[in-house]
Coordinates of C-alpha atoms (C1' of nucleotides) in Angstrom, one line a residue:
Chain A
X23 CA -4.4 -8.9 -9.8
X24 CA -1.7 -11.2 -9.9
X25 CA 0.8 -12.1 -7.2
X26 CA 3.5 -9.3 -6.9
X27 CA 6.1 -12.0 -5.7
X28 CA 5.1 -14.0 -8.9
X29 CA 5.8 -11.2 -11.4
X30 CA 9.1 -10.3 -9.8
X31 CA 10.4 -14.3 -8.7
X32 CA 8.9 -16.3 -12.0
X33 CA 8.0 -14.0 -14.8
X34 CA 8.3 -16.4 -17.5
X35 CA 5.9 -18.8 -16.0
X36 CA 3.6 -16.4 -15.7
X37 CA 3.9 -15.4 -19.4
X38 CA 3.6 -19.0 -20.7
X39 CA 0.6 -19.6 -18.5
X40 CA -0.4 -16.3 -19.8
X41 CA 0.0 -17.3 -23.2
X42 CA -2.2 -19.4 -23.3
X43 CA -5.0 -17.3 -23.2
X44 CA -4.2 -15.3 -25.3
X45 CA -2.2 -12.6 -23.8
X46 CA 1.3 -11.9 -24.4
X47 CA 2.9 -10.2 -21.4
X48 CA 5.8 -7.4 -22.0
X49 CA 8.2 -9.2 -19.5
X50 CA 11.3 -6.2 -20.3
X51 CA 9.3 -3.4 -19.3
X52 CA 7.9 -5.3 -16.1
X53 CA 11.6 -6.2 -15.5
X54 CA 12.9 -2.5 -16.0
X55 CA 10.3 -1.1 -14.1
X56 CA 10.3 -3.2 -10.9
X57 CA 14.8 -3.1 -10.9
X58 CA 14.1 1.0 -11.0
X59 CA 11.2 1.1 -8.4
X60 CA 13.9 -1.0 -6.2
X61 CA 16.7 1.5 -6.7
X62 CA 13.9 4.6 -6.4
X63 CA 12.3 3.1 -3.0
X64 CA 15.3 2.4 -1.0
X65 CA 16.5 5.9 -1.5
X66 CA 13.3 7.3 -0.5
X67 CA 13.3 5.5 2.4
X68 CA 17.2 6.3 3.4
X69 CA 16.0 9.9 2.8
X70 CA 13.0 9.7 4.4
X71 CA 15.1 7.6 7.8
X72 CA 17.6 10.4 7.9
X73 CA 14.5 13.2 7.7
X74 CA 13.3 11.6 11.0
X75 CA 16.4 11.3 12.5
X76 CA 17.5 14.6 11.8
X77 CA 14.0 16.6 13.3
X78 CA 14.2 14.0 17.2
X79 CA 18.0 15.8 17.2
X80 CA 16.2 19.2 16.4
X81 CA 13.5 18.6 19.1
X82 CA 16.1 17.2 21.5
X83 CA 17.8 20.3 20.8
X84 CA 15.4 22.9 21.4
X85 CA 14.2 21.6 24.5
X86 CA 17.6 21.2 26.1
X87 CA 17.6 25.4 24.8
X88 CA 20.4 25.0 22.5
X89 CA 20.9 26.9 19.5
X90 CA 19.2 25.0 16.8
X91 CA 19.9 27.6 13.8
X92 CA 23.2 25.2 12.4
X93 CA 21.1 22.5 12.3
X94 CA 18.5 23.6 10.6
X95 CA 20.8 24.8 7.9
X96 CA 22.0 21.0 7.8
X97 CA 18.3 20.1 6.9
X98 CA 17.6 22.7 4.3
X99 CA 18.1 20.7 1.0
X100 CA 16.7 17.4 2.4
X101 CA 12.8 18.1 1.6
X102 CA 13.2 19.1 -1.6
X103 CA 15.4 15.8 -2.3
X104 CA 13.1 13.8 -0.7
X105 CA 9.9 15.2 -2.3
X106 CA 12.0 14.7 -5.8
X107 CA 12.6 11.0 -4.9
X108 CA 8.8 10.5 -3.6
X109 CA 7.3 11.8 -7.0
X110 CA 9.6 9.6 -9.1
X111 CA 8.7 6.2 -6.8
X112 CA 4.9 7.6 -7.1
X113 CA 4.8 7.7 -10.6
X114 CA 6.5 4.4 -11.3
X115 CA 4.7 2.6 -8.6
X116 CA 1.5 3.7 -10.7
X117 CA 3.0 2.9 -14.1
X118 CA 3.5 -0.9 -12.4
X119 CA -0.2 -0.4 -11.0
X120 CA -1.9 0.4 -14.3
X121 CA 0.3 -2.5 -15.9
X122 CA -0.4 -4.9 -13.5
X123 CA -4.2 -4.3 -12.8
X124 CA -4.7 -4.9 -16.5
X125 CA -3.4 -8.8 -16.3
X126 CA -5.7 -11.3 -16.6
X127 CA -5.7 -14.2 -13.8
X128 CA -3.8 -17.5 -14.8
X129 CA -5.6 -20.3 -15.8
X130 CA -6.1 -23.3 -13.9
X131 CA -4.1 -26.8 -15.4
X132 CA -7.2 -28.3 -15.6
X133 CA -8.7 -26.0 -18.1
X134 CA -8.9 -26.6 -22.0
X135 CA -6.6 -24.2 -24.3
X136 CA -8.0 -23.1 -26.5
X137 CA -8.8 -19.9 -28.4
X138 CA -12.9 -19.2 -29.1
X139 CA -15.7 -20.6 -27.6
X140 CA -15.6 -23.4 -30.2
X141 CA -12.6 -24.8 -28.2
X142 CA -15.1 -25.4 -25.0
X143 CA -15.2 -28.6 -23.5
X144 CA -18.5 -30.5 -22.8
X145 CA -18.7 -32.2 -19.3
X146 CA -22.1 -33.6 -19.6
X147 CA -26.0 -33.1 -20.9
X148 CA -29.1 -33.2 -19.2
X149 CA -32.5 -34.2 -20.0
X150 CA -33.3 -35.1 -23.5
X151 CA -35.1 -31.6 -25.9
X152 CA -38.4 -32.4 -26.6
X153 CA -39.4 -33.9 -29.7
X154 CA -42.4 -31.1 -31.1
X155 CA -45.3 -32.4 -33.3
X156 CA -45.9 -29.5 -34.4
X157 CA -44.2 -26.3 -35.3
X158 CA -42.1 -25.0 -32.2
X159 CA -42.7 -20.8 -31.9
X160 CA -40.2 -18.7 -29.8
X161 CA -40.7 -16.9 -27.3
X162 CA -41.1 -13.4 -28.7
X163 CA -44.5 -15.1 -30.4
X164 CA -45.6 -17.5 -27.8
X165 CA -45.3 -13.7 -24.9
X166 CA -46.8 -11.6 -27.9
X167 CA -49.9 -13.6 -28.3
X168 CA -51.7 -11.8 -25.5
X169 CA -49.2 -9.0 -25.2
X170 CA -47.9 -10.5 -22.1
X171 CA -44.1 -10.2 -23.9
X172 CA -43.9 -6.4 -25.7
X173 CA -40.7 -5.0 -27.0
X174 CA -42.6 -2.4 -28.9
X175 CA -43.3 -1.0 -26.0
X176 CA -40.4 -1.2 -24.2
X177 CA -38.7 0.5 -27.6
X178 CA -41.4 3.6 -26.7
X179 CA -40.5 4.2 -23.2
X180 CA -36.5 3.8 -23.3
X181 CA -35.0 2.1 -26.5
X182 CA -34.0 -1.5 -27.9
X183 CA -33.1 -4.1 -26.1
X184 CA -35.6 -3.7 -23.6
X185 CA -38.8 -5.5 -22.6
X186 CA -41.8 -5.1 -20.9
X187 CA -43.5 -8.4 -19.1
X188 CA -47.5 -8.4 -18.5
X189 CA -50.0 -10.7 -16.7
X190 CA -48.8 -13.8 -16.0
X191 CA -45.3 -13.4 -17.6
X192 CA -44.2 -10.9 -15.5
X193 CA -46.0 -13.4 -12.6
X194 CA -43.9 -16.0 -13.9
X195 CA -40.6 -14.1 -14.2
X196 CA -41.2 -13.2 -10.5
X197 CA -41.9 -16.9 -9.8
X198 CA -39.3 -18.0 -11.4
X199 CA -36.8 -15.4 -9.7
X200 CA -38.5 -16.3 -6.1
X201 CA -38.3 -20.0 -6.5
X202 CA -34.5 -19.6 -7.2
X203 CA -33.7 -17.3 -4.3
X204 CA -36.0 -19.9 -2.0
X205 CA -33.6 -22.7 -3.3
X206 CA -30.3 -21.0 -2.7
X207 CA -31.4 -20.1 0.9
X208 CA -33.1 -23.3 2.0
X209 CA -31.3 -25.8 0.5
X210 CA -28.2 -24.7 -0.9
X211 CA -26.9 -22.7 2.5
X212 CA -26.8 -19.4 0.7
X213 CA -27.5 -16.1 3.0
X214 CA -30.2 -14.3 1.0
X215 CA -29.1 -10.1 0.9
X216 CA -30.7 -7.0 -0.2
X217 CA -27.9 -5.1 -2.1
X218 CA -27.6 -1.4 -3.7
X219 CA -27.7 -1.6 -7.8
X220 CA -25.6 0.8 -8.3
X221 CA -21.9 0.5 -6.7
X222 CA -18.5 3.1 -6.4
X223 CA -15.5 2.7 -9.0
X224 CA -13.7 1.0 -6.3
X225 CA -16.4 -1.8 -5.5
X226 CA -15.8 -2.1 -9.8
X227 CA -12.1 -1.9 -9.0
X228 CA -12.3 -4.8 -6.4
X229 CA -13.8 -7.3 -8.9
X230 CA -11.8 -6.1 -12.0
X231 CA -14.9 -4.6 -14.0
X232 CA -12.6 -1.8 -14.3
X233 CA -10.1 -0.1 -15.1
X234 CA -10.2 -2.0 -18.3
X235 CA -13.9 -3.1 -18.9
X236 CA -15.8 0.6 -18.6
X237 CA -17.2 0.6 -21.4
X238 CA -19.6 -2.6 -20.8
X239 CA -20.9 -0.1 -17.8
X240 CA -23.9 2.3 -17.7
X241 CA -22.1 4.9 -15.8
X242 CA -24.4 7.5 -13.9
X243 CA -24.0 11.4 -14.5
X244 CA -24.0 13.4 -11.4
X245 CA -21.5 14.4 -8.6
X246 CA -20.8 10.8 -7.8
X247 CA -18.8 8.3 -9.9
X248 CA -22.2 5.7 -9.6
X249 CA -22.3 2.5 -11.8
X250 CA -25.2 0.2 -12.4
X251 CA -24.3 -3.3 -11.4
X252 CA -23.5 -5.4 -14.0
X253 CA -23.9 -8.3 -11.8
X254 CA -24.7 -8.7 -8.2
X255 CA -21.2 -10.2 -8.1
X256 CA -19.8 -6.9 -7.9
X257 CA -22.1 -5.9 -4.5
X258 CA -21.5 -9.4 -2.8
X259 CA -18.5 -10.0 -3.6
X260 CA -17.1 -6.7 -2.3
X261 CA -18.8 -7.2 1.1
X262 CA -15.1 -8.6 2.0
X263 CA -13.6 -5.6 0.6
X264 CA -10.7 -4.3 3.2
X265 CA -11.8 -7.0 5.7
X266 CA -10.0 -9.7 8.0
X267 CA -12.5 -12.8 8.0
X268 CA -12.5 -14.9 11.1
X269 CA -12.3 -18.5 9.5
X270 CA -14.7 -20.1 11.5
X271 CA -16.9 -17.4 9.3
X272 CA -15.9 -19.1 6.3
X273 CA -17.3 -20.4 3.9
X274 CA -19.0 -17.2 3.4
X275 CA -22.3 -17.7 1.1
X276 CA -24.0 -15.0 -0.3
X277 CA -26.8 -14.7 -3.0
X278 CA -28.6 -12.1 -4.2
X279 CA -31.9 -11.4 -6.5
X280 CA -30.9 -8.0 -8.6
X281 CA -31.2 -6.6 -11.9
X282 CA -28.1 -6.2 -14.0
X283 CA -27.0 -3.7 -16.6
X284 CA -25.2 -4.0 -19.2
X285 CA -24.1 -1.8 -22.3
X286 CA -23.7 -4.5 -24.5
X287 CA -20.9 -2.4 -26.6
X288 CA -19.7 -4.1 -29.4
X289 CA -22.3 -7.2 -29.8
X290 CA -24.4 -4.6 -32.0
X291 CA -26.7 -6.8 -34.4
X292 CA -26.3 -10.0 -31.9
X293 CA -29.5 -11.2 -30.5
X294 CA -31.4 -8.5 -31.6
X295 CA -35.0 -10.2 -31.1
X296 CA -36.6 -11.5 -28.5
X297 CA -35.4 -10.9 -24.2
X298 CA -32.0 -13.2 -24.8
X299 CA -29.4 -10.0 -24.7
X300 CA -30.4 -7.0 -23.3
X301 CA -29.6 -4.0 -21.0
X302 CA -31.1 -4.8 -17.8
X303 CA -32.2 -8.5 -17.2
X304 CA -32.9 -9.8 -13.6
X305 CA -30.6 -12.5 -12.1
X306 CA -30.3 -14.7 -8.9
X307 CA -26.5 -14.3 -7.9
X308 CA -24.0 -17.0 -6.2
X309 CA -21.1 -15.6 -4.3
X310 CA -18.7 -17.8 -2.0
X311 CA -15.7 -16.6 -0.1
X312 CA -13.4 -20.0 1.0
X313 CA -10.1 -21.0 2.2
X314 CA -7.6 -21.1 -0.8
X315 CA -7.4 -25.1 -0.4
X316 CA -11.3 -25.2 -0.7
X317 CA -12.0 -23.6 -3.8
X318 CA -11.9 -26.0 -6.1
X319 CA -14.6 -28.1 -4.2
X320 CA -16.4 -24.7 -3.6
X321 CA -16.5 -24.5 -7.5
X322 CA -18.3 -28.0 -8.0
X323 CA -20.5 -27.3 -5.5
X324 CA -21.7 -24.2 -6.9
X325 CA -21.7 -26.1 -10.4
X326 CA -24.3 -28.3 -8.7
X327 CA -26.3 -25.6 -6.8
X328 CA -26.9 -24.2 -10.4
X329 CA -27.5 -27.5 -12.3
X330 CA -30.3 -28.3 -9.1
X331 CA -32.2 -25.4 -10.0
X332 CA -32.7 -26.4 -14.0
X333 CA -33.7 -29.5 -13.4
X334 CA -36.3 -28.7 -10.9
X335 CA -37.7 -27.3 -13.4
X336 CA -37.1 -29.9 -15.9
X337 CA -35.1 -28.0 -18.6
X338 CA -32.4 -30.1 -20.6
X339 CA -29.0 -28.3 -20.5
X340 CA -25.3 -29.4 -20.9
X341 CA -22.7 -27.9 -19.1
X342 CA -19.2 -27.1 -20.6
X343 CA -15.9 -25.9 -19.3
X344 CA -14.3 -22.9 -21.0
X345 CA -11.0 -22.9 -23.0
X346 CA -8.7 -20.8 -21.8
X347 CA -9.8 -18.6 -25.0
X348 CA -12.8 -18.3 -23.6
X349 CA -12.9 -17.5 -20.2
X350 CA -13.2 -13.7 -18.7
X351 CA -11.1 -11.7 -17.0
X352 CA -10.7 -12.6 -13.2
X353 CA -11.2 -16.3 -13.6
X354 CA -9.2 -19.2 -13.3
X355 CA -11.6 -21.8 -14.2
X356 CA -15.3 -21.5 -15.5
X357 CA -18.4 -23.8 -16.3
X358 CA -20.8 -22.4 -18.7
X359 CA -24.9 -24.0 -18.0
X360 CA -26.3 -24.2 -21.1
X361 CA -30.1 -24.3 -21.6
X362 CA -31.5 -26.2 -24.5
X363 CA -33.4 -23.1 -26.7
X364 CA -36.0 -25.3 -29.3
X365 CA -36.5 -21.8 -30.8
X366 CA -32.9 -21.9 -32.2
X367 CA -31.9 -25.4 -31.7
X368 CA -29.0 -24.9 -29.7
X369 CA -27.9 -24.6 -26.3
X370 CA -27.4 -21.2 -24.8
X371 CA -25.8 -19.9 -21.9
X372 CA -27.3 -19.6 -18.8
X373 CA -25.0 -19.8 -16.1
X374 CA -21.5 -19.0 -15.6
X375 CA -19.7 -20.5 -12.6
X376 CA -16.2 -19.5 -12.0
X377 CA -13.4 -19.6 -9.7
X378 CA -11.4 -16.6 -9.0
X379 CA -9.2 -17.7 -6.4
X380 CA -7.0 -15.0 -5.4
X381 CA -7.2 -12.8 -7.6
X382 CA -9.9 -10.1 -6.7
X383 CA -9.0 -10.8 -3.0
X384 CA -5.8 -9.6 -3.9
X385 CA -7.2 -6.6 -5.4
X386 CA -9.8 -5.8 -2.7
X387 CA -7.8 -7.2 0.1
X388 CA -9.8 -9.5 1.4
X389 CA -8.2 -11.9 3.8
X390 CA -9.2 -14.3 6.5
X391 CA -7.7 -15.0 9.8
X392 CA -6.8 -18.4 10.3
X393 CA -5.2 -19.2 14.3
X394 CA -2.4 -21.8 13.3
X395 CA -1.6 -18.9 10.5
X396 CA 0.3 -15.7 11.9
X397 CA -0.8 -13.7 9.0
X398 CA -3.8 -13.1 7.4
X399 CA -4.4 -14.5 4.7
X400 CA -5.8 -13.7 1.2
X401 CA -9.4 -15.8 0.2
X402 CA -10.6 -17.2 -2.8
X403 CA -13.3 -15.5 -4.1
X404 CA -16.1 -17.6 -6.6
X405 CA -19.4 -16.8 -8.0
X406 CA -22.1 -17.9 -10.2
X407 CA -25.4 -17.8 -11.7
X408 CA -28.5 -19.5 -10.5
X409 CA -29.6 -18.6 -12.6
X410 CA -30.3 -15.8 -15.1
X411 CA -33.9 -14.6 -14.6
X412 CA -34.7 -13.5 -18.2
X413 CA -33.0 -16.4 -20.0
X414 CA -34.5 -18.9 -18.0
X415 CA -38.0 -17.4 -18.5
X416 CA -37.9 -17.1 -22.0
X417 CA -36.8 -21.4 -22.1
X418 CA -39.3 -22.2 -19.9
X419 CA -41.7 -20.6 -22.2
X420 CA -40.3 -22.4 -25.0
X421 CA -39.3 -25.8 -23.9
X422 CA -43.1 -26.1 -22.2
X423 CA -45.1 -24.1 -24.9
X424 CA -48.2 -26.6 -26.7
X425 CA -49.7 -26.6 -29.9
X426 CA -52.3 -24.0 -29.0
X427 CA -49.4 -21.4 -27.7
X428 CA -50.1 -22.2 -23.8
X429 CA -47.2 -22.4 -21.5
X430 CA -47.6 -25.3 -19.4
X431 CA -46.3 -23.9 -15.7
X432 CA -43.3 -26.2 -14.1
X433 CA -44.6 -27.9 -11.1
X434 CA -41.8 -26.1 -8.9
X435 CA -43.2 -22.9 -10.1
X436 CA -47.1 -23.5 -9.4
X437 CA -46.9 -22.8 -5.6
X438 CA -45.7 -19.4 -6.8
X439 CA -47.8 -18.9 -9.4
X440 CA -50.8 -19.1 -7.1
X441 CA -51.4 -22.5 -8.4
X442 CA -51.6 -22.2 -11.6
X443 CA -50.9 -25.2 -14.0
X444 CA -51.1 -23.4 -17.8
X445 CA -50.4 -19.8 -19.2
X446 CA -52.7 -18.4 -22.2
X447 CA -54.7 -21.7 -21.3
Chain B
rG22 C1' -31.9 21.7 2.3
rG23 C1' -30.0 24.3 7.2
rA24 C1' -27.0 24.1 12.0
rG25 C1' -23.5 21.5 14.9
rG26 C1' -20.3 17.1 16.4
rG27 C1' -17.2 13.2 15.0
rA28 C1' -13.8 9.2 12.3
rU29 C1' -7.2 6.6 16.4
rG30 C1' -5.2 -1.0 16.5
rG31 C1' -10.3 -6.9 16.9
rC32 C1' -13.4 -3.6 20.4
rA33 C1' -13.5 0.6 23.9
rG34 C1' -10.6 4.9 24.4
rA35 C1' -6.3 8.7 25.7
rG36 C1' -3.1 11.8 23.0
rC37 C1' -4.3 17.9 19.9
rG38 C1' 3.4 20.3 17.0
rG39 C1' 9.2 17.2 19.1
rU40 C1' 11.1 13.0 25.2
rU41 C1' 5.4 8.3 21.4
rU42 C1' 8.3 2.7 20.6
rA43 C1' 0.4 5.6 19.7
rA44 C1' -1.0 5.4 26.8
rU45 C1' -4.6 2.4 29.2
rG46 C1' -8.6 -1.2 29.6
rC47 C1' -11.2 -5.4 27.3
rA48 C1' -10.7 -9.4 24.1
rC49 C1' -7.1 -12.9 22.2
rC50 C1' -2.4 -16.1 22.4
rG51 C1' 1.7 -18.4 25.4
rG52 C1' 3.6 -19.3 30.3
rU53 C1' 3.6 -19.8 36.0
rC54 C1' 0.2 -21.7 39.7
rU55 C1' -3.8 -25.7 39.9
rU56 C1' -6.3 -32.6 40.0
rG57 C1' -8.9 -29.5 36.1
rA58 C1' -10.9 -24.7 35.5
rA59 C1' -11.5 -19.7 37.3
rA60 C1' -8.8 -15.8 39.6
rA61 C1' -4.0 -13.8 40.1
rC62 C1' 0.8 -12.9 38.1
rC63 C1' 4.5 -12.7 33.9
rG64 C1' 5.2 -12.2 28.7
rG65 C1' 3.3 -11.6 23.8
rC66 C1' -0.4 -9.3 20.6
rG67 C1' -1.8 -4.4 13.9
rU68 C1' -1.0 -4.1 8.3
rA69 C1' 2.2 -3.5 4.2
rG70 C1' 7.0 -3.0 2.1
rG71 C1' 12.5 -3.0 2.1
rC72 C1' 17.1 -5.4 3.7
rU73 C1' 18.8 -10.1 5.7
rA74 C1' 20.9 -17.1 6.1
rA75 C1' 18.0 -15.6 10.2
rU76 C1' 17.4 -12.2 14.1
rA77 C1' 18.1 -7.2 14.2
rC78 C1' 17.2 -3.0 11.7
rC79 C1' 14.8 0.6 8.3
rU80 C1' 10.2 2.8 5.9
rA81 C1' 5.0 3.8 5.4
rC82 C1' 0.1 3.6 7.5
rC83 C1' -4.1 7.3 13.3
rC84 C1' -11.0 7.9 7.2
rA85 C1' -9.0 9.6 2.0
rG86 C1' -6.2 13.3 -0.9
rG87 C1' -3.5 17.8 -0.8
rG88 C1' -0.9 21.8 2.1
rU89 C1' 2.1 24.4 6.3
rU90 C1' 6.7 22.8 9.1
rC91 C1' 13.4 20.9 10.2
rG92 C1' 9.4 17.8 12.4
rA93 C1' 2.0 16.4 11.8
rA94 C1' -2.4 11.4 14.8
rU95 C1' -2.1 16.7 16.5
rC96 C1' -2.5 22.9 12.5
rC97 C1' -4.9 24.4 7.5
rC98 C1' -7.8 23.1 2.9
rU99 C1' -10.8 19.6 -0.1
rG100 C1' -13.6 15.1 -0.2
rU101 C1' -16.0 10.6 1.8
rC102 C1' -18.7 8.4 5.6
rC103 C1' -21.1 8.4 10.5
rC104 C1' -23.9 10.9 14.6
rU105 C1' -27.4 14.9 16.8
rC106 C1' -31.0 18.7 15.9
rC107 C1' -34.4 21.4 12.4
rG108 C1' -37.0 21.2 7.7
rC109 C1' -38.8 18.0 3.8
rC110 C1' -40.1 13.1 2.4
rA111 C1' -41.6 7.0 0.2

RNA sequence: GGAGGGAUGGCAGAGCGGUUUAAUGCACCGGUCUUGAAAACCGGCGUAGGCUAAUACCUACCCAGGGUUCGAAUCCCUGUCCCUCCGCCA
């Protein structure tokens, strides 16, 4: 959510910066609607002052053993006025509230304009693809060999866009998921959490999956309104949810291992083969909560606390910035990790890194305490991937695979992998 | 699943229809005193919004949402969460 005193002091800034996104904001209605709430809330509250003045002269009245019938009479109209005035003020305030909540955050100067993902800026590569001398498989053939990689089977027992790991892949995948979540927590500072999967519409609320994003959700049938997670994001991040930080707390770090779910509605026929899109994939989650004037060093931090883990394990990437086109809902500035894929020949994403700054704060109210500071104040909220389980599996497979179809194991993972050095050997 | 009890400021905890500006204690902040500290004493101390040049002032918030009433932290209904006991259970 965007800054109430910005929509009603600047509103054309906010609609050029706005702009540039891609999002053209109806500035008359907000105007009409915030003059009306204005009119509507200061007559509530005369009504509601004279209400409370009113009933003390009653009570004064009664106990001094006066006769309190005429001014009762006096009162008689005054609840049904007020009750009128609250419903109208109610029902604007939500009309603002469902306008509002649907705003996108601004962008940051320092981001790109641009409108498609084609606009995206690249910052840097690393590592140099492998040069094959002979003919590169993907990872659908290289897991399928041995049936340690089966989507038919994971078509059987619940439906596409599925898989299930075997053997040593799914050793690996756990490896792989365990070395980043040992990385985070000894030497990136992270503390390592245990969180539910599936989360309240409010948590969902908080982090600005909804209202507008529902249909990228698996929602749960039952008595409860219960979501899967489509991130960990949503679980850590909420942690600060309705809470006053002491700032010596800060900089909060959080990270997570889950799995995430994901409807994928609307990318039908994208990434159809092979583990690169689908419904639940595992990830390793970065969440930080900082002072506003750290975020922006929180951000490259995080960038690097990503980048670390990728070339432990000595795959090339690049990393690009998003164009404002490009970037989701709640952030203000993003850095896309791209793996290098030999499969496809191509980078593909797999990490996003973004800055929020205020702007789910705002909207879980989520503030800090700072002494030289007499109120509290909002934080800024980041998080990132480091990285995504699934996707980094299926490039390690790839990017190490040999001419006979064995997987040569990273050295980072072999102390998980019980010291083994080659898969389907 | 059954039976009870509860949710009040950072924490503890009183209030159970009007003299409440939500008592009191602890914690915290400022001051007096002191070489410094502690103790003692004095003062301050929630969040959001409105209106102001600013103070003042006004409004809302005692888990959430409804209701009763001139008036609700207090009474009624619904929901959420927590606790105790019984049953079941990884």
């Amino acid at each position: 959510m965007l800054d109430p005193k910005l929509l009603r002091g600047d509103l054309d800034q906010v609609a050029q910066r706005l702009a540039k996104r891609g999002f053209t904001l109806d500035t008359a209605q907000l105007e009409s609607l915030e003059s009306k709430r204005r009119e509507l809330q200061t007559q509530t509250e005369q009504l509601q002052s004279e209400r409370n003045s009113r009933s003390k002269a009653i009570g004064k009245a009664k106990s001094e053993g006066q006769d309190i019938e005429p001014l009762l009479a006096e009162v008689s109209d005054l609840g049904d006025r007020l009750d009128a005035a609250k419903k109208a003020l109610a029902t604007l305030q939500e009309e603002w509230e469902a306008l509002t909540s649907a705003l996108p955050n601004l962008p940051h100067d320092s981001v790109p304009e641009g409108a498609s993902e084609d606009d995206n800026v690249e910052l840097h590569r690393w590592g140099t693809p492998r040069d094959f001398d002979f003919e590169v498989k993907d990872h659908v053939d290289l897991g399928g060999k041995h049936g340690y990689l089966d989507f038919d089977m994971a078509s059987k027992l619940t439906g596409s866009r599925f898989a299930v790991m075997r053997g040593p892949i799914a050793k690996l995948h756990r490896a792989l998921a365990q070395f980043m979540l040992d990385t985070q927590t000894e030497a990136h500072g992270y503390e390592e959490c245990y969180v539910p999967y599936m989360v309240n519409a409010d948590s969902l609320t908080g982090t600005g999956q909804l209202p507008k994003f529902g249909e990228d959700l698996f929602r749960l049938e039952g008595d409860q309104d219960y979501y899967l997670i489509p991130t960990a994001e949503v679980p850590l991040t909420n942690f600060a949810r309705d809470e006053i930080l002491d700032y010596k707390s800060l900089p909060v770090r959080l990270t997570a291992h889950t799995p995430c779910f994901r409807s994928e509605a609307g990318s039908h026929g994208r990434d159809t083969r092979g583990m690169i899109r689908q419904h639940q994939f595992d990830k390793v989650e970065m969440v930080q909560m900082v002072e506003p004037d750290k975020s922006y060093e929180a951000l490259e931090e995080m960038r690097g606390h990503a980048e670390a883990l990728l070339q432990a394990l000595g795959l090339p990437y690049r990393v690009v910035t998003l164009c404002t086109g490009d970037m989701g809902f709640g952030a203000t500035k993003t850095y896309d990790l791209e793996v290098w894929l030999p499969s496809q020949d191509t980078y593909r994403e797999i990490s996003s890194i973004s800055n929020c700054e205020d702007f789910q704060a705002r909207r879980m109210q989520a503030r800090f305490r700072h002494p030289d500071q007499k109120k509290p104040q909002l934080l800024h909220t980041l998080n990132g991937s480091g990285l995504a389980v699934g996707r980094c599996l299926l490039a390690v497979l790839e990017n190490n695979q040999q001419a006979d179809g064995s997987i040569l194991v990273p050295e980072a993972l072999r102390p998980y992998m019980g010291g083994l050095e080659v898969i389907n050997g």
